[in-house]
């Protein structure tokens, strides 16, 4: 395909305005927390569509956008997902996860029970497309994990921006989702993200984020 270029203009700001924006944005991002207790208040479909389309603006290898976002609001299907996820998680917490891992998680207070899979008004299950299937023909995708990871990051920011909360849940293994959601052979489950409004009096762990010199190395 021949490249076609169009002109692109990006709004920019004075240095002081840029500094202020960076501080405000950091402060805003620092307010995002993973939430495990959801109110059952539904989310209008339009909002879910818009946050997913914001996620789908993420950069991807060769602009293949190798992702599918499945949205589940149906209570029966949510219950099936919960039952299957809890079956796997029970095994994980009772033998599959090594002692160190369980110790690292203990301050989060997680266990094999996953009530949020029924309580959250919507579950977004993100699938990565290892390759595309176009009229039965396989077409390569590139940097699929990086691309889908970026899209999930964009999704979490969009959720936060709208005043909603989410949880990045990784039941393991996740293959039951392929069956329950009848996904084609080229799609693999990547993350399960319940979204909604926080329940009243939601508590979150008192965690601290790393400071500048722990995550940044400047080179002269
Ligand atoms: N998938 C399990 C365990 C779990 C693992 C990590 I790493 C976490 O940060 C949190 C939980 C679960 O969802 O409970």
Coordinates of N, CA, C and O and ligand atoms in Angstrom, one line a residue, residues 36 89 93 97 101 105 108 110-111 114 169-171, ligand 1:
X36 N -11.8 -2.6 43.8 CA -12.4 -4.0 43.8 C -13.9 -4.1 44.2 O -14.5 -5.1 44.0
X89 N -9.0 -19.6 40.0 CA -8.4 -18.8 41.1 C -8.2 -19.6 42.3 O -7.3 -19.5 43.1
X93 N -4.7 -20.0 44.2 CA -4.5 -19.6 45.6 C -4.2 -20.8 46.5 O -3.6 -20.6 47.5
X97 N 0.1 -20.9 43.0 CA 1.0 -19.7 43.2 C 2.0 -20.0 44.3 O 1.6 -20.5 45.4
X101 N 4.9 -15.4 46.0 CA 3.8 -14.6 45.3 C 2.7 -14.3 46.3 O 2.2 -13.2 46.3
X105 N 1.3 -10.6 47.6 CA -0.1 -10.2 47.4 C -0.8 -9.9 48.7 O -1.9 -9.2 48.7
X108 N -2.7 -6.8 49.6 CA -3.8 -6.3 48.8 C -5.1 -7.0 49.3 O -6.2 -6.6 48.9
X110 N -6.3 -9.9 48.5 CA -7.1 -10.6 47.5 C -7.1 -12.1 47.9 O -6.3 -12.6 48.6
X111 N -8.2 -12.8 47.4 CA -8.2 -14.3 47.5 C -9.0 -14.8 46.3 O -9.2 -14.1 45.3
X114 N -14.2 -13.8 43.7 CA -14.2 -12.7 42.7 C -15.6 -12.1 42.6 O -16.2 -12.1 41.5
X169 N -8.0 -7.3 36.1 CA -8.0 -8.7 36.7 C -7.4 -9.7 35.7 O -7.7 -9.6 34.5
X170 N -6.6 -10.6 36.2 CA -5.9 -11.6 35.3 C -6.2 -13.0 35.9 O -5.3 -13.6 36.5
X171 N -7.4 -13.5 35.7 CA -7.6 -14.9 36.2 C -6.6 -15.7 35.4 O -6.4 -15.4 34.2
Ligands
LIG1 N1 -4.9 -13.3 39.4 C1 -5.1 -13.4 40.9 C2 -3.8 -13.1 41.6 C3 -3.3 -11.7 41.6 C4 -2.0 -11.5 41.0 C5 -1.4 -10.3 41.0 I1 0.4 -10.1 40.3 C6 -2.1 -9.2 41.5 O1 -1.5 -7.9 41.5 C7 -3.4 -9.3 42.1 C8 -3.9 -10.6 42.1 C9 -6.2 -12.5 41.3 O2 -6.8 -11.8 40.5 O3 -6.6 -12.6 42.5

